[in-house]
Structure formats: structure tokens, C-alpha cells
Amino acid sequence: MEEPETWSTGLIIWTAVAVLLPVLITLWCSVQRSRRQQLRSNIFQAEKHCWKETDLFSKPTYCSVCGLHILGGAHCLCCGLCTDEVCLNKANSRFPCKEIMMRTEVGNAPDQRHHWVRGNVPLCSLCVVCGLQCGSQPKLCDYRCVWCQRTVHDDCMQNDLKTEDCDFGEFRNLIVPPSYLSAVSQMKKGKTADYEKLASSMGAHWTPLIVMANTRSGNNMGEVLLSEFKSLLNPVQVFDLNKISPFKALQLCTLLPANTVKVLVCGGDGTVGWVLDAVDEMKIKGQESLSLQVGVLPLGTGNDLSNTLGWGAGYAGDVLVEQILRDIMEADTIKLDRWKVQVTNKGYSLRKPKMMSMNNYFSIGPDALMALNFHHHREKTPSLFSSRLVNKAVYFFYGTRDCLVQECKDLNKKVELELDGERIDLPNLEGIVVLNISCWGGGCRLWEGMGDELYPLSRHDDGLLEVVGVYGSFHCAQIQVKLANPVRLGQAHTVRLILKSSKMPMQVDGEPWAQGPCTVTITHKTRALMLYHSGDQTDDDDEASSASDQEQHKDPE
């Protein structure tokens, strides 16, 4: 009788162990994971490095501390240092990151020394001493300077090379040196801030670059670009617009010489408008001498302004960041008209008019309706809109639906249009588009249509707006594939549109809303300096219209 009881007791014990052991192991792993996360959090808060965790590196990677091959771990976005979890604390304390500032005497700019980081050099790097490929051995080997990006073999590294001055390499004219910021800091303490004199020591071709990236735009390339720009430039020059506003980011310009600063906006047309509004705000608040040259790296869906300025229809990582910086250095400076859109609601005289800035176009009708439906859909399920292809597919869906529903029909009975004070008789339209730039609807040259009729070329710097009408969504689609012409209503310096009854969808530069009876007045606001890229374009229509582009970018004077 005792044996069955013993067996039963043993079974109960083993069952309890089998049940409790996985639970205990899970709890132990959870505690250890929590400790590691807290350790990493404490290290990250030290701000010696800009660590980014990754489960799997995209290329063979070796720990900078122990030298072992690692699949995952952390890497510094600024200096490229790589480490596993075990060695993270040692790496943070043993290796310095890029110096944003360095100690200097007032008015002096000391020579910058190379900052060498061993191992994990970029693919296809060549040694500056022997000219052969670096990083080809399966181990932690060879060096890279985090400022000038030069690489050198372990065997070729000499004492004089370790102490040699760094000239910041190919992108020296875009980099804000640590010594410059330190000198500015000391000048401000001494109340003798002469930035122009200090900047003259940087060379006549020094045009520092400020990079702003919207990590929510388009296909989520923003985070990757932030990392690569931080590794090539001074990290203080690179800003995430989801963490800091453009106005605050542009405060760096107050420490730099006027008329030489370039800004690269990585985002959609809405992000570009956000930055240009911040530039205007700075001028209003006392920075009248601020004259920034703004370039665009298109990450949005439509990217019509980027297309107009020659930067392509959308960036998908197919161009090296180094090439983007070269294009910025070689880009031409042109002027872009900016317009003020004032919306005054009917019957609400005590209410302030709605004021907006316009760079691209204003529209009422089917394209604004598609943008409004897209906006509502994205607000409900933002996780679905992380791909430019998905975004365009959603636009196509709403455009196709509107071809059947025709929600904006009989627009000519609901609105009145005035161009420079002259009333325009409208045909039976569904939409009106007021253009400042040549591209519309994701690259279509709306004013040109099929190109079979002679009309004055649209320009973005002549103080004139082009006004066209469309018969509906299907007509818009025909225009985009060059099977139809728009209804050209004219050109004007001032456009006034009166909505007499019912709500209609409107948009300014892709920002849509539903609007009741009102008066919309569009007048010239100011001009912005933009960077124009005259190289190869990504839009299919660019080759056919390159001649007209060159003509319209000439100075009208």
C-alpha cells in the first residue's frame, strides 16, 4: 500500500516541478531582461553615444570591445561604434563619441584631429596609404575617421597619421566643426559675438548644412537618413522633426553666418511648407538677415514641389547619402513664390479669417475630396500608411469611387471665380485648381496638359498663379496620362473664390478640410530661396519637359 502512495506523491512533485519550472524560468528571464533594459537605459541617458539597438546587423559586424562576431547588439548613430549587450557599458566608458564642441580660445579655431574608430568600416573602402581595400578580413580590423570618412589598414596606421590634422574630407564645406561652436560659445560669454569674422576663418566656400527629417513621412526612411547624416556631419546639425519643431531647429542658424546656410528637408511637401513657415516666423521675430537655401529630399506621397525643383518623385534609399550631399553642394539657388490663402467664413464677421501659406496649389473639388478621404482614413488607421505605394493605391481607390458618385458635380453653380478682380464665366465643372508650381497630382504637369496647345509656361517665381478647371475625377485621370487637356481659366496675381452654398472639400498643399460658405482670397506673400537640382530626375515626364524646365528656371530679369 505504501508504494502507490509514494508513487502518487512523486507524481505530484514532478507535476508541480513541470508546471512551476517554466514559470520560474520565465520570471527569471523577465527580471534579467528588465535589468539589461535598465542598464541600457542608464547608459543611453549618459549621452556619450547615440546608441541604437538592433536584433540583426545588415552586414558582418564585430564588437568593438571584445572583437567577437555579433549578430545583434547596439551601434552608435554618430560614430558607428558597434558592441554586443555584454560589452555595452565598457564601450560607452572606453570609447569617446564625436565631439560636438571642443575647447578653444576666443577667436581661435584649433586644428581638428582625426577621430579613428577601429573595425566595421564601410564596404568597398580604400586605404588612404596603400590604396587597397579595407575591412576585407573576417575580424575586427582597420580604422575609419568619423569626420573625414577616410579608412586605413591596421598595418598602414602610422604614428604621424594618428596625430595628423583632419580636414573633414569631401564634405568639409557642409560640416559645422566642433571648434567653431566652442568659439561661438566663448564669444557669447564675452559678449563679442562676431560670427561673420569667425566664419571667414572657415573658408570662402563654407556653406553649413542643417538637416531636418520627418520620420513619419512616406515610407519611413526618415530614421535611416537621420543615422546616416549624423555619421557624415556634426550630429548637432541633424534634427528629427518629431522631437523638435523647425523653428527651434533653425535657432542654430543664429550662430552661423547669414546668407550661407543651406537646409535639407527630408519629408513631404507639407514638411517643406512647415519649415518655410518657420523661416518666415524667424524673420518676423527679428532675423531679417536670415536667408536660407532650402533643398528637398522627397519622402512623402505626392512630392510635387520636389519634382518641380528637380529632386525627383520620391526617395526610396536607391541613392547614397554621400551623393545627396554632393547634389546639395552643386545645386543652384532659385526663387519660389509663396502665397497667402485667406478663408473668410460667410456670416461670421467676428471670427478671424483662417490664414494659410501655399507653396504648391489650392484646389476645390474631386482632388481635394480624395485628399480629405485619405486623411480621414489615415487618422483612423495610421499603421497602414507606411508605404508610398499603399498611399497611392488608397488615392486611386477614392478617385475611382468618385468617378461613380460625383460628389462635387455642378461646382459652377456653387462658386464664383475672380481673377485680378474680373469675374470668370465657368463651364459645367467639378473642380478648380490654383497652381503655383508646374507639377500637380504626383508629377502631372496640369497647366501643360497634352502639350498640343501653345500657352505661356507656368513659373514658380513670376508672381502669377495658373487657374484651371476639371470636369471630374475621370477627367483628372485623363490629364495625368496625357489623354486630355485641362480647362485653362487664366493667370492672375490675385485669385478670389466665393463659395455660395453647401460644404465643399478644399485643400492647400495636400492639407484638406470640408468648408462651408466662404470667400477664399489668394495673394502673394513672399519668396523663398530654394535649391534646384539640375541632374537626372526620377519622374518619367522629366526628360520630355527638360527644355521647358530649363527655360522656366531662368531669371525673368
PDB file of C-alpha atoms in Angstrom, residues 333-461:
ATOM      1  CA  THR A 333      19.644  78.677 -55.996  1.00  0.00           C
ATOM      2  CA  ILE A 334      16.256  79.776 -57.349  1.00  0.00           C
ATOM      3  CA  LYS A 335      13.264  81.703 -56.020  1.00  0.00           C
ATOM      4  CA  LEU A 336       9.877  80.227 -55.121  1.00  0.00           C
ATOM      5  CA  ASP A 337       6.740  82.341 -54.788  1.00  0.00           C
ATOM      6  CA  ARG A 338       4.832  81.777 -51.558  1.00  0.00           C
ATOM      7  CA  TRP A 339       1.188  82.755 -51.274  1.00  0.00           C
ATOM      8  CA  LYS A 340      -1.220  83.701 -48.512  1.00  0.00           C
ATOM      9  CA  VAL A 341      -4.584  81.904 -48.515  1.00  0.00           C
ATOM     10  CA  GLN A 342      -7.275  83.679 -46.506  1.00  0.00           C
ATOM     11  CA  VAL A 343     -10.571  81.883 -45.860  1.00  0.00           C
ATOM     12  CA  THR A 344     -13.357  84.106 -44.506  1.00  0.00           C
ATOM     13  CA  ASN A 345     -16.478  82.287 -43.395  1.00  0.00           C
ATOM     14  CA  LYS A 346     -19.786  83.755 -44.549  1.00  0.00           C
ATOM     15  CA  GLY A 347     -21.920  85.263 -41.790  1.00  0.00           C
ATOM     16  CA  TYR A 348     -19.218  85.151 -39.083  1.00  0.00           C
ATOM     17  CA  SER A 349     -17.723  88.638 -39.238  1.00  0.00           C
ATOM     18  CA  LEU A 350     -16.422  88.500 -35.655  1.00  0.00           C
ATOM     19  CA  ARG A 351     -14.443  85.357 -36.389  1.00  0.00           C
ATOM     20  CA  LYS A 352     -10.844  85.710 -37.513  1.00  0.00           C
ATOM     21  CA  PRO A 353     -10.254  84.537 -41.091  1.00  0.00           C
ATOM     22  CA  LYS A 354      -8.364  81.276 -41.499  1.00  0.00           C
ATOM     23  CA  MET A 355      -4.844  82.039 -42.752  1.00  0.00           C
ATOM     24  CA  MET A 356      -2.595  79.529 -44.522  1.00  0.00           C
ATOM     25  CA  SER A 357       0.584  79.580 -46.586  1.00  0.00           C
ATOM     26  CA  MET A 358       0.658  77.994 -50.048  1.00  0.00           C
ATOM     27  CA  ASN A 359       3.684  76.788 -51.990  1.00  0.00           C
ATOM     28  CA  ASN A 360       2.155  74.308 -54.438  1.00  0.00           C
ATOM     29  CA  TYR A 361      -1.543  74.691 -55.135  1.00  0.00           C
ATOM     30  CA  PHE A 362      -5.036  75.283 -53.794  1.00  0.00           C
ATOM     31  CA  SER A 363      -7.981  73.241 -55.037  1.00  0.00           C
ATOM     32  CA  ILE A 364     -11.677  72.696 -54.547  1.00  0.00           C
ATOM     33  CA  GLY A 365     -13.367  69.620 -55.962  1.00  0.00           C
ATOM     34  CA  PRO A 366     -12.516  65.963 -56.634  1.00  0.00           C
ATOM     35  CA  ASP A 367      -8.763  66.018 -55.882  1.00  0.00           C
ATOM     36  CA  ALA A 368      -9.447  67.790 -52.568  1.00  0.00           C
ATOM     37  CA  LEU A 369     -12.129  65.182 -51.828  1.00  0.00           C
ATOM     38  CA  MET A 370      -9.638  62.355 -52.433  1.00  0.00           C
ATOM     39  CA  ALA A 371      -7.130  64.050 -50.120  1.00  0.00           C
ATOM     40  CA  LEU A 372      -9.823  64.507 -47.449  1.00  0.00           C
ATOM     41  CA  ASN A 373     -10.931  60.868 -47.595  1.00  0.00           C
ATOM     42  CA  PHE A 374      -7.300  59.746 -47.482  1.00  0.00           C
ATOM     43  CA  HIS A 375      -6.675  61.987 -44.478  1.00  0.00           C
ATOM     44  CA  HIS A 376      -9.667  60.580 -42.548  1.00  0.00           C
ATOM     45  CA  HIS A 377      -8.620  57.012 -43.364  1.00  0.00           C
ATOM     46  CA  ARG A 378      -5.036  57.634 -42.246  1.00  0.00           C
ATOM     47  CA  GLU A 379      -6.194  59.212 -38.968  1.00  0.00           C
ATOM     48  CA  LYS A 380      -8.208  56.081 -38.135  1.00  0.00           C
ATOM     49  CA  THR A 381      -5.517  53.503 -39.064  1.00  0.00           C
ATOM     50  CA  PRO A 382      -2.125  55.243 -39.264  1.00  0.00           C
ATOM     51  CA  SER A 383      -0.201  51.948 -39.167  1.00  0.00           C
ATOM     52  CA  LEU A 384      -1.443  51.032 -42.648  1.00  0.00           C
ATOM     53  CA  PHE A 385       0.061  54.120 -44.279  1.00  0.00           C
ATOM     54  CA  SER A 386       3.777  53.392 -44.015  1.00  0.00           C
ATOM     55  CA  SER A 387       4.332  52.796 -47.727  1.00  0.00           C
ATOM     56  CA  ARG A 388       4.209  55.267 -50.611  1.00  0.00           C
ATOM     57  CA  LEU A 389       2.726  52.523 -52.816  1.00  0.00           C
ATOM     58  CA  VAL A 390      -0.099  51.864 -50.338  1.00  0.00           C
ATOM     59  CA  ASN A 391      -0.815  55.593 -50.091  1.00  0.00           C
ATOM     60  CA  LYS A 392      -1.133  55.922 -53.869  1.00  0.00           C
ATOM     61  CA  ALA A 393      -3.348  52.832 -54.016  1.00  0.00           C
ATOM     62  CA  VAL A 394      -5.722  54.421 -51.490  1.00  0.00           C
ATOM     63  CA  TYR A 395      -5.795  57.621 -53.564  1.00  0.00           C
ATOM     64  CA  PHE A 396      -6.616  55.535 -56.652  1.00  0.00           C
ATOM     65  CA  PHE A 397      -9.463  53.811 -54.810  1.00  0.00           C
ATOM     66  CA  TYR A 398     -11.103  57.070 -53.745  1.00  0.00           C
ATOM     67  CA  GLY A 399     -10.593  58.575 -57.201  1.00  0.00           C
ATOM     68  CA  THR A 400     -12.292  55.583 -58.828  1.00  0.00           C
ATOM     69  CA  ARG A 401     -15.186  55.767 -56.391  1.00  0.00           C
ATOM     70  CA  ASP A 402     -15.698  59.463 -57.083  1.00  0.00           C
ATOM     71  CA  CYS A 403     -15.957  58.745 -60.818  1.00  0.00           C
ATOM     72  CA  LEU A 404     -19.195  56.885 -59.997  1.00  0.00           C
ATOM     73  CA  VAL A 405     -20.552  59.039 -57.169  1.00  0.00           C
ATOM     74  CA  GLN A 406     -19.606  62.532 -58.490  1.00  0.00           C
ATOM     75  CA  GLU A 407     -19.947  64.263 -55.126  1.00  0.00           C
ATOM     76  CA  CYS A 408     -18.625  67.594 -56.482  1.00  0.00           C
ATOM     77  CA  LYS A 409     -20.826  67.990 -59.555  1.00  0.00           C
ATOM     78  CA  ASP A 410     -22.358  71.359 -60.536  1.00  0.00           C
ATOM     79  CA  LEU A 411     -19.485  73.256 -58.934  1.00  0.00           C
ATOM     80  CA  ASN A 412     -20.042  76.151 -61.363  1.00  0.00           C
ATOM     81  CA  LYS A 413     -23.438  76.756 -59.731  1.00  0.00           C
ATOM     82  CA  LYS A 414     -21.941  76.831 -56.227  1.00  0.00           C
ATOM     83  CA  VAL A 415     -18.914  79.097 -56.663  1.00  0.00           C
ATOM     84  CA  GLU A 416     -17.890  82.385 -58.249  1.00  0.00           C
ATOM     85  CA  LEU A 417     -14.333  82.927 -59.511  1.00  0.00           C
ATOM     86  CA  GLU A 418     -12.493  86.247 -59.867  1.00  0.00           C
ATOM     87  CA  LEU A 419      -9.037  86.657 -61.407  1.00  0.00           C
ATOM     88  CA  ASP A 420      -7.465  90.043 -60.610  1.00  0.00           C
ATOM     89  CA  GLY A 421     -10.960  91.363 -59.907  1.00  0.00           C
ATOM     90  CA  GLU A 422     -12.501  90.123 -63.147  1.00  0.00           C
ATOM     91  CA  ARG A 423     -15.420  87.672 -62.925  1.00  0.00           C
ATOM     92  CA  ILE A 424     -14.851  84.447 -64.897  1.00  0.00           C
ATOM     93  CA  ASP A 425     -17.734  82.543 -66.501  1.00  0.00           C
ATOM     94  CA  LEU A 426     -17.372  78.897 -65.532  1.00  0.00           C
ATOM     95  CA  PRO A 427     -18.409  75.888 -67.611  1.00  0.00           C
ATOM     96  CA  ASN A 428     -20.001  72.830 -66.003  1.00  0.00           C
ATOM     97  CA  LEU A 429     -17.023  71.911 -63.762  1.00  0.00           C
ATOM     98  CA  GLU A 430     -16.488  69.700 -60.737  1.00  0.00           C
ATOM     99  CA  GLY A 431     -13.144  71.166 -59.607  1.00  0.00           C
ATOM    100  CA  ILE A 432     -10.892  74.228 -59.724  1.00  0.00           C
ATOM    101  CA  VAL A 433      -7.129  74.125 -59.146  1.00  0.00           C
ATOM    102  CA  VAL A 434      -4.952  77.189 -58.498  1.00  0.00           C
ATOM    103  CA  LEU A 435      -1.315  76.366 -59.325  1.00  0.00           C
ATOM    104  CA  ASN A 436       1.935  77.973 -58.216  1.00  0.00           C
ATOM    105  CA  ILE A 437       4.255  75.197 -59.442  1.00  0.00           C
ATOM    106  CA  SER A 438       4.299  73.126 -62.619  1.00  0.00           C
ATOM    107  CA  CYS A 439       3.646  69.709 -61.014  1.00  0.00           C
ATOM    108  CA  TRP A 440       0.329  68.536 -59.566  1.00  0.00           C
ATOM    109  CA  GLY A 441      -1.211  65.241 -58.503  1.00  0.00           C
ATOM    110  CA  GLY A 442       2.037  63.302 -58.073  1.00  0.00           C
ATOM    111  CA  GLY A 443       4.017  64.679 -61.028  1.00  0.00           C
ATOM    112  CA  CYS A 444       1.401  65.651 -63.641  1.00  0.00           C
ATOM    113  CA  ARG A 445       2.066  68.955 -65.431  1.00  0.00           C
ATOM    114  CA  LEU A 446      -1.503  70.157 -65.240  1.00  0.00           C
ATOM    115  CA  TRP A 447      -1.177  73.536 -66.979  1.00  0.00           C
ATOM    116  CA  GLU A 448       0.574  71.965 -69.973  1.00  0.00           C
ATOM    117  CA  GLY A 449      -1.989  69.170 -70.461  1.00  0.00           C
ATOM    118  CA  MET A 450      -1.185  67.182 -73.594  1.00  0.00           C
ATOM    119  CA  GLY A 451       1.223  69.888 -74.747  1.00  0.00           C
ATOM    120  CA  ASP A 452      -0.585  70.280 -78.066  1.00  0.00           C
ATOM    121  CA  GLU A 453      -1.599  73.897 -77.447  1.00  0.00           C
ATOM    122  CA  LEU A 454       0.644  76.924 -77.016  1.00  0.00           C
ATOM    123  CA  TYR A 455       0.246  78.542 -73.608  1.00  0.00           C
ATOM    124  CA  PRO A 456       2.635  80.674 -71.530  1.00  0.00           C
ATOM    125  CA  LEU A 457       4.838  78.392 -69.422  1.00  0.00           C
ATOM    126  CA  SER A 458       3.984  78.188 -65.744  1.00  0.00           C
ATOM    127  CA  ARG A 459       6.693  79.587 -63.486  1.00  0.00           C
ATOM    128  CA  HIS A 460       7.145  79.467 -59.737  1.00  0.00           C
ATOM    129  CA  ASP A 461       8.864  82.853 -59.457  1.00  0.00           C
TER     130      ASP A 461
END
